[in-house]
Coordinates of C-alpha atoms in Angstrom, one line a residue:
Chain R
X293 CA 84.7 150.2 23.4
X294 CA 85.4 153.3 26.0
X295 CA 85.2 153.3 29.6
X296 CA 83.9 155.7 32.1
X297 CA 87.1 157.2 34.3
X298 CA 85.4 157.5 38.1
X299 CA 86.7 161.2 39.6
X300 CA 86.5 162.0 42.4
X301 CA 87.1 165.4 44.5
X302 CA 86.3 164.7 48.2
X303 CA 87.0 165.6 51.6
X304 CA 87.1 162.2 53.4
X305 CA 89.3 159.5 53.5
X306 CA 90.0 157.3 50.3
X307 CA 89.8 152.8 50.5
X308 CA 92.0 152.2 47.9
X309 CA 90.8 148.6 48.7
X310 CA 87.1 149.1 48.3
X311 CA 87.8 151.3 45.2
X312 CA 90.7 148.6 43.8
X313 CA 87.7 146.5 44.7
X314 CA 85.4 147.8 41.8
X315 CA 87.2 147.6 39.1
X316 CA 87.7 144.0 39.8
X317 CA 85.0 142.8 40.9
X318 CA 83.3 139.6 38.8
X319 CA 84.9 140.6 36.1
X320 CA 87.9 138.1 34.2
X321 CA 88.9 140.8 31.7
X322 CA 91.5 142.3 34.3
X323 CA 95.2 141.3 34.2
X324 CA 96.4 144.3 35.7
X325 CA 96.0 146.5 38.2
X326 CA 97.9 149.3 39.6
X327 CA 97.2 151.7 42.4
X328 CA 99.6 154.8 43.1
X329 CA 98.5 156.4 46.5
X330 CA 100.4 159.2 47.6
X331 CA 101.0 160.6 51.4
X332 CA 101.6 163.5 53.7
X333 CA 104.8 163.5 54.6
X334 CA 106.9 165.1 56.8
X335 CA 110.3 163.6 57.9
X336 CA 111.7 166.2 59.4
X337 CA 108.8 166.5 61.9
X338 CA 108.4 170.0 61.5
X339 CA 104.5 169.6 59.9
X340 CA 101.2 169.9 61.8
X341 CA 99.4 169.5 58.6
X342 CA 99.2 170.7 54.7
X343 CA 96.3 172.2 53.6
X344 CA 94.9 171.6 50.3
X345 CA 93.0 174.5 48.2
X346 CA 91.6 173.4 45.4
X347 CA 89.3 174.5 42.6
X348 CA 85.5 173.3 42.9
X349 CA 84.1 172.0 39.1
X350 CA 87.7 172.7 37.4
X351 CA 89.3 169.7 39.9
X352 CA 87.1 167.4 38.9
X353 CA 86.6 168.8 35.2
X354 CA 90.5 168.7 34.7
X355 CA 90.5 164.8 36.3
X356 CA 88.1 164.0 33.7
X357 CA 89.9 165.5 31.4
X358 CA 93.8 163.5 32.5
X359 CA 91.5 160.6 32.8
X360 CA 90.2 160.8 29.0
X361 CA 93.1 161.0 27.5
X362 CA 94.6 158.2 30.1
X363 CA 91.6 156.2 28.0
X364 CA 92.4 157.5 25.1
X365 CA 96.0 156.2 25.0
X366 CA 95.9 153.3 26.6
X367 CA 94.1 150.2 26.7
X368 CA 92.3 150.3 29.9
X369 CA 90.1 148.2 31.8
X370 CA 89.3 150.4 34.7
X371 CA 90.1 154.0 35.9
X372 CA 89.7 156.5 38.9
X373 CA 90.8 159.1 40.2
X374 CA 90.0 160.2 43.9
X375 CA 92.0 163.8 44.8
X376 CA 91.3 165.0 48.8
X377 CA 91.5 168.4 49.6
X378 CA 90.8 170.3 53.2
X379 CA 93.3 169.7 55.8
X380 CA 96.0 166.8 55.4
X381 CA 97.9 165.4 58.3
X382 CA 101.2 163.1 58.0
X383 CA 101.1 160.3 57.2
X384 CA 97.4 160.7 56.0
X385 CA 96.2 159.6 52.6
X386 CA 95.8 162.9 49.7
X387 CA 95.8 161.0 45.9
X388 CA 94.7 157.9 44.7
X389 CA 95.1 156.6 40.8
X390 CA 94.1 153.3 40.0
X391 CA 94.4 151.7 36.2
X392 CA 93.2 148.6 35.3
X393 CA 94.0 146.9 32.3
X394 CA 94.1 143.0 30.7
X395 CA 98.5 144.4 30.8
X396 CA 100.9 145.4 33.1
X397 CA 102.4 147.5 30.8
X398 CA 98.7 149.5 30.1
X399 CA 98.3 150.3 33.9
X400 CA 101.4 151.0 34.4
X401 CA 102.1 153.5 32.1
X402 CA 98.4 155.1 32.5
X403 CA 98.8 155.2 35.7
X404 CA 102.5 156.9 35.7
X405 CA 101.0 159.1 33.1
X406 CA 98.3 160.3 34.9
X407 CA 99.9 161.0 38.4
X408 CA 102.6 163.4 36.2
X409 CA 99.8 165.2 34.4
X410 CA 97.9 165.5 38.2
X411 CA 100.5 167.4 39.3
X412 CA 101.4 169.4 36.8
X413 CA 97.6 170.3 35.3
X414 CA 95.3 169.7 38.5
X415 CA 94.3 173.2 40.3
X416 CA 95.2 172.3 43.8
X417 CA 97.2 174.1 45.9
X418 CA 98.8 173.0 49.1
X419 CA 99.8 175.2 51.8
X420 CA 102.5 174.4 54.8
X421 CA 100.7 174.8 58.3
X422 CA 103.9 174.1 60.7
X423 CA 103.4 172.6 64.4
X424 CA 105.6 175.2 65.9
X425 CA 102.5 177.9 64.6
X426 CA 104.6 179.9 62.4
X427 CA 103.4 181.7 59.8
X428 CA 102.0 179.3 57.0
X429 CA 103.4 179.5 53.4
X430 CA 102.3 177.6 49.9
X431 CA 104.4 174.9 48.5
X432 CA 106.3 175.9 45.5
X433 CA 105.8 174.0 42.2
X434 CA 108.8 171.6 41.0
X435 CA 110.4 172.1 37.7
X436 CA 110.5 168.5 38.4
X437 CA 107.3 167.7 38.0
X438 CA 107.3 170.0 34.8
X439 CA 110.4 167.7 33.2
X440 CA 108.3 164.2 34.4
X441 CA 105.3 166.0 32.1
X442 CA 107.6 166.3 29.0
X443 CA 107.9 162.3 29.1
X444 CA 104.6 162.1 27.7
X445 CA 104.2 164.7 24.8
X446 CA 105.6 163.3 22.1
X447 CA 104.7 159.9 23.0
X448 CA 100.8 159.9 21.9
X449 CA 99.9 155.9 22.6
X450 CA 101.3 153.2 25.2
X451 CA 100.5 149.3 24.8
Chain H
X283 CA 83.6 189.4 33.9
X284 CA 83.5 186.5 37.3
X285 CA 87.0 186.7 38.2
X286 CA 88.1 183.8 40.9
X287 CA 91.3 183.9 42.8
X288 CA 93.1 180.9 44.2
X289 CA 96.4 180.5 46.5
X290 CA 98.2 183.1 47.4
X291 CA 97.2 185.3 44.9
X292 CA 93.9 185.0 46.4
X293 CA 95.8 186.5 49.4
X294 CA 97.7 189.1 47.7
X295 CA 94.0 190.2 45.8
X296 CA 91.8 189.7 49.1
X297 CA 89.3 188.4 47.5
X298 CA 88.2 184.7 46.4
X299 CA 85.8 186.3 43.8
X300 CA 84.5 189.4 42.0
X301 CA 82.6 190.6 39.1
X302 CA 84.4 192.7 36.8
X303 CA 83.6 195.3 33.9
X304 CA 85.4 195.3 31.2
X305 CA 86.5 198.3 29.4
X306 CA 85.9 198.1 25.9
X307 CA 90.1 197.7 24.9
X308 CA 89.9 194.3 27.2
X309 CA 90.1 191.6 24.4
X310 CA 92.7 188.7 25.7
X311 CA 93.7 187.4 28.8
X312 CA 96.8 189.5 28.8
X313 CA 94.6 192.7 28.1
X314 CA 92.4 191.9 31.5
X315 CA 95.7 191.1 33.7
X316 CA 96.9 194.3 32.7
X317 CA 93.5 196.1 34.2
X318 CA 93.3 194.4 37.2
X319 CA 96.5 195.6 38.1
X320 CA 95.5 198.9 37.3
X321 CA 92.7 198.7 39.7
X322 CA 94.7 198.6 43.0
X323 CA 98.1 197.7 44.9
X324 CA 96.0 194.7 46.0
X325 CA 95.8 193.7 42.4
X326 CA 99.8 195.1 41.1
X327 CA 100.9 192.4 43.7
X328 CA 99.1 189.6 42.8
X329 CA 100.0 190.2 39.6
X330 CA 103.2 191.4 40.2
X331 CA 105.3 188.5 38.8
X332 CA 103.4 187.4 36.0
X333 CA 105.3 184.4 34.5
X334 CA 104.5 182.5 38.0
X335 CA 100.3 183.1 37.3
X336 CA 98.2 180.4 35.4
X337 CA 94.6 181.1 34.1
X338 CA 92.1 178.9 33.3
X339 CA 88.6 180.2 31.1
X340 CA 85.8 178.6 31.8
X341 CA 87.6 175.9 33.6
X342 CA 90.0 175.4 31.2
X343 CA 93.7 176.1 31.1
X344 CA 94.8 178.6 28.8
X345 CA 97.6 180.3 27.6
X346 CA 97.3 184.8 28.6
X347 CA 97.0 185.2 24.3
X348 CA 93.3 183.7 25.0
X349 CA 90.6 185.7 23.7
X350 CA 88.1 186.5 26.6
X351 CA 84.9 187.0 23.9
X352 CA 82.4 184.8 25.1
X353 CA 83.7 183.2 28.6
X354 CA 81.3 183.7 32.4
X355 CA 84.4 183.3 34.2
X356 CA 88.2 183.6 34.6
X357 CA 90.4 182.0 37.4
X358 CA 94.0 183.2 38.0
X359 CA 96.2 181.1 40.3
X360 CA 99.9 179.8 40.8
X361 CA 101.4 176.4 39.6
X362 CA 99.7 173.7 40.4
X363 CA 101.1 171.6 43.5
X364 CA 98.1 168.9 44.0
X365 CA 98.8 164.4 43.5
Chain G
X172 CA 119.6 152.5 56.4
X173 CA 119.1 149.2 54.5
X174 CA 114.9 147.7 54.5
X175 CA 113.8 144.1 55.0
X176 CA 111.6 143.6 52.6
X177 CA 108.7 141.5 53.1
X178 CA 108.5 138.1 50.9
X179 CA 105.7 135.5 50.9
X180 CA 105.2 132.9 48.9
X181 CA 101.6 131.3 49.5
X182 CA 98.3 129.5 48.4
X183 CA 96.3 131.6 50.3
X184 CA 94.3 134.9 48.8
X185 CA 96.1 138.0 50.1
X186 CA 95.0 141.2 51.5
X187 CA 96.8 144.5 49.0
X188 CA 95.5 146.8 51.7
X189 CA 96.7 144.9 54.7
X190 CA 99.5 144.5 52.8
X191 CA 99.9 148.5 52.1
X192 CA 99.3 149.7 56.2
X193 CA 101.8 147.4 57.2
X194 CA 104.2 150.1 54.5
X195 CA 102.7 153.0 55.8
X196 CA 101.3 152.7 59.2
X197 CA 102.6 155.1 61.7
X198 CA 104.8 156.4 59.4
X199 CA 104.9 160.3 58.1
X200 CA 108.0 159.6 55.9
X201 CA 106.2 157.4 52.8
X202 CA 105.5 159.6 50.5
X203 CA 104.4 157.0 48.1
X204 CA 102.6 153.8 47.1
X205 CA 102.5 152.2 44.1
X206 CA 100.6 148.4 44.4
X207 CA 100.5 146.3 41.3
X208 CA 98.4 143.1 41.4
X209 CA 98.4 140.6 39.0
X210 CA 95.4 138.9 37.9
X211 CA 93.6 135.8 36.3
X212 CA 92.6 136.8 32.7
X213 CA 90.3 134.3 31.3
X214 CA 88.6 137.1 28.2
X215 CA 87.4 134.5 26.1
X216 CA 86.1 132.1 29.1
X217 CA 87.6 128.7 28.0
X218 CA 89.5 128.3 31.3
X219 CA 89.0 126.5 34.6
X220 CA 91.4 127.7 36.3
X221 CA 95.0 128.3 36.3
X222 CA 97.8 126.1 38.5
X223 CA 100.7 127.7 39.4
X224 CA 103.4 125.3 40.2
X225 CA 106.7 126.5 42.2
X226 CA 109.7 125.9 43.2
X227 CA 109.5 126.3 47.1
X228 CA 112.9 127.5 48.6
X229 CA 113.9 129.5 45.1
X230 CA 110.8 131.3 45.1
X231 CA 111.3 132.5 48.1
X232 CA 115.3 133.3 47.3
X233 CA 114.6 134.5 44.1
X234 CA 111.9 137.0 45.0
X235 CA 114.2 138.3 47.8
X236 CA 117.2 138.4 45.6
X237 CA 114.9 140.9 43.0
X238 CA 113.5 142.9 46.1
X239 CA 116.8 143.8 47.3
X240 CA 118.1 144.2 44.2
X241 CA 115.4 146.9 43.5
X242 CA 116.1 148.7 47.4
X243 CA 120.2 148.4 46.2
X244 CA 118.5 150.8 42.9
X245 CA 115.4 152.9 44.7
X246 CA 115.3 154.7 47.6
X247 CA 112.6 152.6 48.7
X248 CA 111.2 152.7 52.9
X249 CA 109.7 149.6 52.0
X250 CA 108.5 146.7 49.6
X251 CA 106.6 143.8 50.0
X252 CA 106.2 141.1 47.3
X253 CA 103.7 138.1 47.8
X254 CA 102.9 135.3 44.7
X255 CA 100.4 132.8 45.6
X256 CA 100.7 129.0 43.9
X257 CA 98.3 126.1 43.6
X258 CA 94.9 126.7 41.9
X259 CA 94.0 129.8 41.1
X260 CA 90.6 130.9 39.3
X261 CA 89.5 133.1 36.4
X262 CA 89.5 136.7 38.6
X263 CA 91.5 135.7 41.6
X264 CA 94.9 137.4 42.2
X265 CA 98.4 136.6 41.6
X266 CA 100.7 138.5 42.9
X267 CA 101.1 141.8 44.4
X268 CA 103.9 143.8 44.7
X269 CA 104.2 147.1 46.6
X270 CA 107.3 149.8 47.1
X271 CA 106.5 152.7 48.7
X272 CA 109.1 155.2 49.0
X273 CA 109.5 159.6 50.0
X274 CA 109.0 159.9 45.8
X275 CA 106.7 158.9 43.1
X276 CA 109.3 157.9 40.7
X277 CA 110.9 155.2 42.7
X278 CA 107.7 154.0 44.0
X279 CA 107.2 153.5 39.8
X280 CA 110.1 152.3 38.6
X281 CA 110.6 149.7 41.6
X282 CA 107.0 147.9 40.9
X283 CA 108.0 148.4 37.7
X284 CA 111.2 146.6 37.9
X285 CA 110.2 144.2 40.1
X286 CA 107.2 143.0 38.0
X287 CA 109.4 142.7 34.8
X288 CA 111.9 140.1 36.5
X289 CA 109.3 138.1 38.3
X290 CA 107.9 137.7 35.1
X291 CA 111.1 135.9 34.2
X292 CA 113.2 134.6 36.8
X293 CA 110.7 133.7 39.4
X294 CA 111.0 130.6 39.9
X295 CA 107.0 129.9 39.0
X296 CA 105.1 127.6 36.1
X297 CA 100.7 128.2 34.6
X298 CA 99.2 125.6 33.9
X299 CA 95.5 126.4 31.6
X300 CA 93.3 124.0 32.8
X301 CA 90.3 124.5 30.2
X302 CA 86.5 124.7 31.7
X303 CA 85.5 122.0 28.9
X304 CA 88.3 119.7 30.6
X305 CA 90.6 119.2 27.9
X306 CA 93.8 118.3 28.3
X307 CA 95.6 121.4 29.9
X308 CA 98.6 122.7 28.9
X309 CA 101.8 124.9 30.0
X310 CA 101.7 128.2 29.4
X311 CA 105.0 129.7 27.1
X312 CA 106.8 132.5 28.0
X313 CA 106.6 135.3 26.6
X314 CA 109.6 136.9 24.3
X315 CA 108.1 140.4 25.4
X316 CA 108.3 139.7 28.7
X317 CA 112.4 138.8 28.4
X318 CA 112.5 142.5 26.5
X319 CA 111.0 144.1 29.5
X320 CA 113.0 142.7 31.5
X321 CA 115.8 144.0 29.0
X322 CA 115.3 147.3 30.0
X323 CA 116.6 147.6 33.7
X324 CA 120.1 145.7 32.2
X325 CA 122.0 149.1 31.6
X326 CA 120.2 151.4 34.2
X327 CA 122.4 151.0 38.0
X328 CA 120.0 153.4 39.8
X329 CA 117.3 155.3 39.0
X330 CA 115.6 158.9 41.3
Chain D
X41 CA 123.4 114.9 43.1
X42 CA 119.7 115.7 43.9
X43 CA 118.1 116.4 41.3
X44 CA 114.4 117.9 41.0
X45 CA 112.5 118.5 37.6
X46 CA 109.5 120.7 37.5
X47 CA 106.4 122.0 35.1
X48 CA 107.0 120.2 31.9
X49 CA 110.4 118.9 32.8
X50 CA 108.6 117.5 35.6
X51 CA 106.1 115.7 33.6
X52 CA 108.2 114.3 30.6
X53 CA 111.4 112.8 32.6
X54 CA 108.4 111.2 35.1
X55 CA 109.9 112.4 38.8
X56 CA 110.0 116.0 40.8
X57 CA 112.9 114.6 41.9
X58 CA 115.7 112.0 41.6
X59 CA 119.5 111.2 43.2
X60 CA 122.1 110.8 40.4
X61 CA 125.1 109.6 40.6
X62 CA 127.7 111.6 38.7
X63 CA 130.3 109.2 36.4
X64 CA 133.4 111.1 36.9
X65 CA 134.0 112.9 33.3
X66 CA 131.2 115.1 34.0
X67 CA 131.9 118.4 35.6
X68 CA 129.3 120.6 33.9
X69 CA 125.6 121.7 33.5
X70 CA 125.9 120.6 30.2
X71 CA 127.8 117.6 31.0
X72 CA 125.3 116.3 33.5
X73 CA 122.2 117.2 30.4
X74 CA 124.5 115.1 28.1
X75 CA 124.1 112.4 31.1
X76 CA 121.0 112.5 31.8
X77 CA 119.5 112.0 28.3
X78 CA 121.7 108.9 28.0
X79 CA 119.8 107.7 31.0
X80 CA 116.4 106.7 28.9
X81 CA 113.9 108.0 27.0
X82 CA 112.1 110.0 29.4
X83 CA 115.0 111.6 29.8
X84 CA 115.9 111.8 26.7
X85 CA 112.3 113.7 25.6
X86 CA 112.8 116.1 28.6
X87 CA 115.9 117.6 27.1
X88 CA 115.0 117.2 23.5
X89 CA 114.8 121.3 23.5
X90 CA 117.7 121.6 25.2
X91 CA 117.6 126.0 24.8
X92 CA 114.6 126.3 26.0
X93 CA 115.9 124.3 29.5
X94 CA 116.5 126.7 32.3
X95 CA 118.7 125.9 35.2
X96 CA 119.7 126.9 39.0
X97 CA 122.2 125.4 41.2
X98 CA 121.7 124.9 44.5
X99 CA 118.8 127.4 44.0
X100 CA 120.3 130.3 41.9
X101 CA 119.4 130.5 38.0
X102 CA 122.9 129.2 36.2
X103 CA 123.8 128.4 32.8
X104 CA 124.9 125.4 31.2
X105 CA 128.8 125.9 31.7
X106 CA 128.6 126.6 35.5
X107 CA 131.0 123.8 37.5
X108 CA 129.1 121.6 39.7
X109 CA 131.7 121.2 42.3
X110 CA 130.1 121.6 45.4
X111 CA 126.3 121.8 44.5
X112 CA 124.1 119.9 46.2
X113 CA 120.9 120.6 44.3
X114 CA 120.5 120.5 40.3
X115 CA 116.9 121.9 39.0
X116 CA 115.5 121.6 35.4
X117 CA 112.2 124.1 34.5
X118 CA 111.5 125.5 31.9
X119 CA 111.5 129.2 31.5
X120 CA 109.2 131.1 34.4
X121 CA 106.3 132.0 33.6
X122 CA 104.8 133.7 36.7
X123 CA 104.0 136.9 37.5

C-alpha cells in the first residue's frame, strides 16, 4: 500500500497541529508521529526578515520527489511537507515536515532524511533583510548541509 | 528555449526569464552556459563563478553535461538554502 | 545557560501545539523544533484499551534525569516531556517529547535519544485490555528497545 | 523498609506496598530478594524469574548488588514498557 504525501508550498503560515491531526484522526495504525518545524532565527537581533524566493512548480515537484523517496525507504502511514515562501519575520515558521508510522524509528529517520534533502535540493533561496535597512544579502549554502544529506546516500532503506 | 534565473543569478542577469534561440552548436547545459556568457556583461557576471551555479532542466536537477534536446525550460540558480 | 525542562506525568490528554508554542512564542533563538507523539496502536482491531501503570514520583524524577542528560548533551533552547498514565484507547496520544534548538540536528538527536531512553528507563508499564473481554496481559519489553538505547551509550555529546 | 511493587510483580505479590523489617543479614538488594522469596508463595512466584525484575532504591534505578543502607523505599517491577 503506497501512501500519497501532502505537499504544500505557500505564502501563509501553517498549523502543525491541524496537519498532524490529518495524519492521525480516525486511525489506529499510527504509533509514532515526528514533526519538524523550522523557524526564522535572529539571535543577534539584526534581522528584519528573511525573504524566501522559490521556483514555482519545481518546488512542489522536487518536494514530491523527496517525499516519494522517503515513502519508498520507510514504512510510513502518512507524510506532509509544507514550505513557505515570501517574507518571514524572526520567530515565524518556515517549514514543516510530519512523518507518521507504526514505529518511531521510521518516523524519526524519514523526517530527518527529508529535512537534510530539503536543505540541499528544494529550490528555495533565503535573502536576509537587515533591521538597519542596510543592503540585503543572500544566505550562503552550508557545506555542513551537504554532509548531512550525504549520510543517506549509502542507505537504501531503514526500518 | 525558455530560460529562468533565481536568487543572485537572477539579480546579476537582470531578468527573471528570457527566451533564447539556441545556436546550432549548443547541445548541453555546459554549451548553453558558454553561449549565455558571450551575450553581454550581465550574463558574463552571473556565470562568472560557474561552479556555484545549479541547473534544472524542465524542473529536474541535472549536471552540466545534460543534453538539452527536447527540454522546454532551463533554470539557473545558486545552491539552495531552503528548509 | 542551562534550561529547565518541563516534565508532566498526567491522566489527561495533551496538546502538542500548545506545548510547542510554549517553547517558541516571543523568542527568536529557536531555529528547529522536533516533536514526537507516541500513540496507542491497534492494527488488528482487537484492543479495547492500553492501561498504563506508573510509579508516581519516580516517573517524574526519572524523566527529569533523562531530560537533564539530554540538555547536557545538546545545545537545546527548550525541552518538554509529557507522559500519560491510565486507560488509553486506540488512536489516542500516550507520550509527547518536544526538543527545541537553534539547529535541527540537536533537536532531532535529543528527541530521538529521549524516546529511546524513555522506552527503557521510564517507570511505566502497559497492560492490554482486549475488545473481546478476554484476560488482559502485560506488554513485554522489546529487546530492540534496549538496542536503540545502547546507540547513545558511547556518545557523550552531539552537535 | 517500605517496599513497592508494580505491574505483574505487584499482581503476583498481591499488594502494592508493604513495610518489611529487615533481618540482620540483609545488606543488599539481592539479599532482600532472597528474604522476600522466603516469606510465602506469592513472593516466591513474583521473584521466580529474578532476571526479569528491575529495582529502584528511593526512586533511582539500581543493580542487585546495591547497598540498602539508608534507603527508605525499594521498588520491584518488570522491565519498563512506557513511551
